[in-house]
Every structure is written in structure tokens, then in C-alpha cells.
Amino acid sequence: MRETAQILREKGLKVTPQRIAVYNMLLSTSEHPNAETIYKALEPTNPTMSLATVYKTLDFFKQLGLVQELNVREGSSRYDAVVKCHPHTVCTECGQVRDLYMDDLTDIHKKLAKELDFEVECEQLILYGICADCQRKHAEG
Amino acid sequence: MRETAQILREKGLKVTPQRIAVYNMLLSTSEHPNAETIYKALEPTNPTMSLATVYKTLDFFKQLGLVQELNVREGSSRYDAVVKCHPHTVCTECGQVRDLYMDDLTDIHKKLAKELDFEVECEQLILYGICADCQRKHAEG
DNA sequence: TCCTAAACGATAACTATTTTTATATAATAA
DNA sequence: TTATTATATAAAAATAGTTATCGTTTAGGA
């Protein structure tokens, strides 16, 4: 894995412990955390970290294409270090957000957009429903 | 068209001028307005209307399945009287939000979800990009 | 018409986020 | 290395969108 510090430097960002911490945290998780969750996760090991810095850092990262923002009908945004547009599933019971890969969908969407004379920059597909775990709980309960 | 009053009554809601106004406004537009826009549109003809009532009314309608809430990377939610899940295009320049109908997509999504053991309740597809009008403006400018 | 629960409007409160400001720190050049 | 300087930081205050509160009004049934 390339050094986080180097990636930040290449993007023209000054390298600070806070930025490294936020980016590494996002790289190491697949749970699509929001700003609050990121802050809470980093606080123990980075006692000087502040929530405002997390927000500002995420905003920088977003603009530079280091992270992706995700809105799933919650009050706050979630973040993903996987920048490429990809679909997600969101469990309406436990709130779990998971990635979902499906390249052939993109082609269909592009064809559709072409018909509409709409130039697609990014397509966002979110499937809301019940995840396997919650379905099982229903069956048992 | 069925009377708005009757629809509200069937849903167990008391029929008030405010609720009728909000619902009719949503039925008559295709621009997916947010609460603020709805309020501003109704204020002239309903001088006693308050923004809080618009929010409360939209919340009722949402819970009863009379309207659909839509989040398109803006600070505020937009609303649609078309309840059935359907894709949207969002122009990142002018902010225009349009409906997009495509039934065969649903089948693809369902098949995909089945493989994942995920029970889909609602699928949300949003294409972000540049609308035809804004593309034309670019070409001219 | 009268009664009562529900809805209303005004405004305060709340939450997520952004901005401000004074201080601290990273990158650069000497 | 050290001094410089622009940028980043933390904390607090401000903001925007939304929700809660509360006294008043109204819809719908008796």
C-alpha cells in the first residue's frame, strides 16, 4: 500500500496527523461511517482531534476525489474511500450499508442517458430493504 | 381526478385547507420541490400557512405513502407525489430534477438482490450529470 | 350548535455542518 | 538546523434545515 502521506502530498494537501488518521480509518473500514463515527473512532488515539476538523478534512478529500460522499436517507452523510461510483444496499432495519459491484449496470444506465441527451457524471444506485441477517432474525423471532 | 379531500379522508387524516393545498401543489408540479419552495408557492393564496405546517404535513404524507421523499445531495429534501419508486436525473449545474421511467431496470435489480439474499423494498437510482439545456449553453458560450 | 381531539401558527430548540478566530504546525528557504 | 510564512488546527459561534413546544383555532362527530 502506498503511503497515505504521499497520496496527500500528491494531491497538494499538507500532510498532518489528523488527515492521515481520517484517510487511513476510511481505508481500513467497509462500514461507510459518517463524520461523527469517524471522530469517535479516532478520538481515543488522537486526543487533540476535533469534529470540525473531521468535517473539513472530509470536505477536502471529497473535492480532491479521495473519498465519496453517500446519502442514505439519514440525517448525516456517510463516507467511502472507494471513489469509483458503485451501488450500495442499505438495510432499513439495522442500517447496515454494503457495497455492491455490478459493471453491466453502468452500460444500461449510459445507454438510457444517451437517449435522454443527459450527460452522466455519476450514477448512484441504492437498494433499500432487509439484509440477510435481519431476514433471519424475523424467521426466528 | 379523485377529490384530494377524499384521498386524505381515506388515509385517516383530517381534511384541512393546508393539507389540500400542499397535496394539490405536489400533484400539479413535476419539479420535485422542497418544503421551502412549497411554502413560498402556497403563501400568496394561503396567507395563514406556516412553514412548520408544511413540514408536518409532508411528514404525515410520507408516512401514509402519499408522497415520496427525495435526497439529491442538497441541504434539503425534495418531495414527489408520484410514490412509485422511479429513477431520477439531477443536473449538477442548474439543479433540475426530472423523472425517468424504465421498468426493465427493476428486473435487473431484483435479480441482483436475489443473488445477495437481500430483500429489496425500494430501489433508488439517481443519475447526476448535465442536462440537455446546460450542455447547449456550454456549446454556445 | 357544542364539544373534544386534532391541527394550526409562531417561535424556540435541535442537529448536522460551516465559518470564524486565535493559535499551532508543516513545508520551504537560508 | 533554524527562521519564516502560509496553511491547518481546535474551540466556539453561526447557520441552515428541520423538529418540538405551546397556546389558539378548527374539523368532525354528538
Coordinates of N, CA and C (backbone and C1' of nucleotides) in Angstrom, one line a residue, chain B residues 50-57 59-60, chain C residues 6-15, chain D residues 18-24:
Chain B
S50 N -48.1 28.2 7.5 CA -46.7 28.4 8.1 C -45.8 27.2 7.6
L51 N -44.5 27.5 7.6 CA -43.5 26.5 7.2 C -43.6 25.3 8.0
A52 N -43.8 25.5 9.3 CA -43.8 24.3 10.2 C -45.0 23.3 9.8
T53 N -46.1 23.9 9.3 CA -47.2 23.1 8.9 C -46.8 22.3 7.6
V54 N -46.1 23.0 6.7 CA -45.7 22.3 5.5 C -44.8 21.1 5.9
Y55 N -43.9 21.3 6.8 CA -43.0 20.2 7.2 C -43.8 19.0 7.8
K56 N -44.7 19.4 8.7 CA -45.5 18.4 9.4 C -46.4 17.7 8.5
T57 N -47.0 18.4 7.5 CA -47.9 17.8 6.6 C -47.1 16.8 5.7
D59 N -44.5 15.2 6.4 CA -44.1 14.1 7.2 C -45.3 13.1 7.3
F60 N -46.5 13.6 7.6 CA -47.7 12.8 7.6 C -47.8 12.1 6.2
Chain C
dA6 P -56.8 12.6 18.9 O5' -56.6 13.6 17.7 C5' -57.5 13.7 16.6 C4' -57.2 15.0 15.8 C3' -55.8 15.1 15.4 O3' -55.7 15.3 14.0 C1' -56.5 17.1 16.4
dA7 P -54.4 15.5 13.2 O5' -54.4 17.1 13.0 C5' -55.5 17.7 12.3 C4' -55.3 19.2 12.2 C3' -53.9 19.5 11.6 O3' -54.1 20.5 10.6 C1' -54.3 20.6 13.6
dC8 P -53.0 21.2 9.8 O5' -52.8 22.6 10.5 C5' -54.0 23.5 10.5 C4' -53.7 24.7 11.3 C3' -52.3 25.3 10.9 O3' -52.5 26.5 10.2 C1' -52.6 25.2 13.3
dG9 P -51.3 27.2 9.6 O5' -50.8 28.1 10.8 C5' -51.6 29.2 11.2 C4' -50.8 30.0 12.2 C3' -49.5 30.6 11.7 O3' -49.3 31.9 12.2 C1' -49.1 29.2 13.5
dA10 P -48.1 32.8 11.8 O5' -47.2 32.8 13.1 C5' -47.8 33.2 14.3 C4' -46.8 33.1 15.4 C3' -45.4 33.6 15.1 O3' -44.9 34.4 16.1 C1' -45.3 31.3 15.9
dT11 P -43.5 35.1 16.0 O5' -42.6 34.1 16.8 C5' -43.1 33.6 18.1 C4' -42.2 32.5 18.6 C3' -40.7 32.8 18.4 O3' -40.0 32.3 19.5 C1' -41.3 30.7 17.6
dA12 P -38.6 32.9 20.0 O5' -38.1 31.8 21.0 C5' -39.1 31.1 21.8 C4' -38.7 29.7 22.0 C3' -37.2 29.5 22.2 O3' -37.0 28.6 23.2 C1' -37.8 28.2 20.3
dA13 P -35.5 28.1 23.7 O5' -35.3 26.7 22.9 C5' -36.3 25.7 23.1 C4' -35.9 24.5 22.3 C3' -34.4 24.1 22.5 O3' -34.4 22.7 22.7 C1' -34.9 24.3 20.2
dC14 P -33.0 22.0 23.2 O5' -32.7 21.2 21.8 C5' -33.7 20.5 21.2 C4' -33.2 20.0 19.8 C3' -31.7 19.5 19.8 O3' -31.7 18.2 19.4 C1' -32.2 21.0 18.0
dT15 P -30.3 17.4 19.5 O5' -29.8 17.2 18.0 C5' -30.8 16.8 17.0 C4' -30.1 16.9 15.7 C3' -28.6 16.5 15.7 O3' -28.4 15.7 14.6 C1' -28.8 18.7 14.8
Chain D
dT18 P -35.0 20.2 5.1 O5' -35.5 19.9 6.6 C5' -34.6 19.1 7.4 C4' -35.0 19.1 8.8 C3' -36.5 18.7 9.1 O3' -36.5 17.5 9.7 C1' -35.9 20.6 10.5
dT19 P -37.8 16.7 10.2 O5' -38.0 17.2 11.7 C5' -36.9 16.9 12.6 C4' -37.3 17.4 14.0 C3' -38.7 17.0 14.4 O3' -38.5 16.5 15.8 C1' -38.5 19.3 14.6
dA20 P -39.7 16.0 16.7 O5' -39.8 17.1 17.8 C5' -38.7 17.5 18.5 C4' -39.1 18.5 19.5 C3' -40.4 18.2 20.3 O3' -40.2 18.6 21.7 C1' -40.7 20.3 19.2
dT21 P -41.3 18.4 22.8 O5' -41.9 19.9 22.9 C5' -40.9 21.0 23.2 C4' -41.7 22.3 23.4 C3' -43.0 22.1 24.2 O3' -43.1 23.2 25.1 C1' -43.4 23.2 22.1
dC22 P -44.1 23.1 26.4 O5' -45.1 24.3 26.1 C5' -44.6 25.5 25.5 C4' -45.8 26.3 25.0 C3' -47.1 26.0 25.7 O3' -47.9 27.1 25.8 C1' -47.4 25.6 23.4
dG23 P -48.9 27.3 27.2 O5' -49.9 28.4 26.6 C5' -49.4 29.6 26.0 C4' -50.2 29.9 24.8 C3' -51.8 29.9 25.1 O3' -52.3 31.1 24.5 C1' -51.3 28.5 23.3
dT24 P -53.9 31.3 24.5 O5' -54.3 30.9 23.0 C5' -53.6 31.6 21.9 C4' -54.2 31.2 20.6 C3' -55.7 31.3 20.5 O3' -56.0 31.9 19.2 C1' -55.0 29.1 19.9

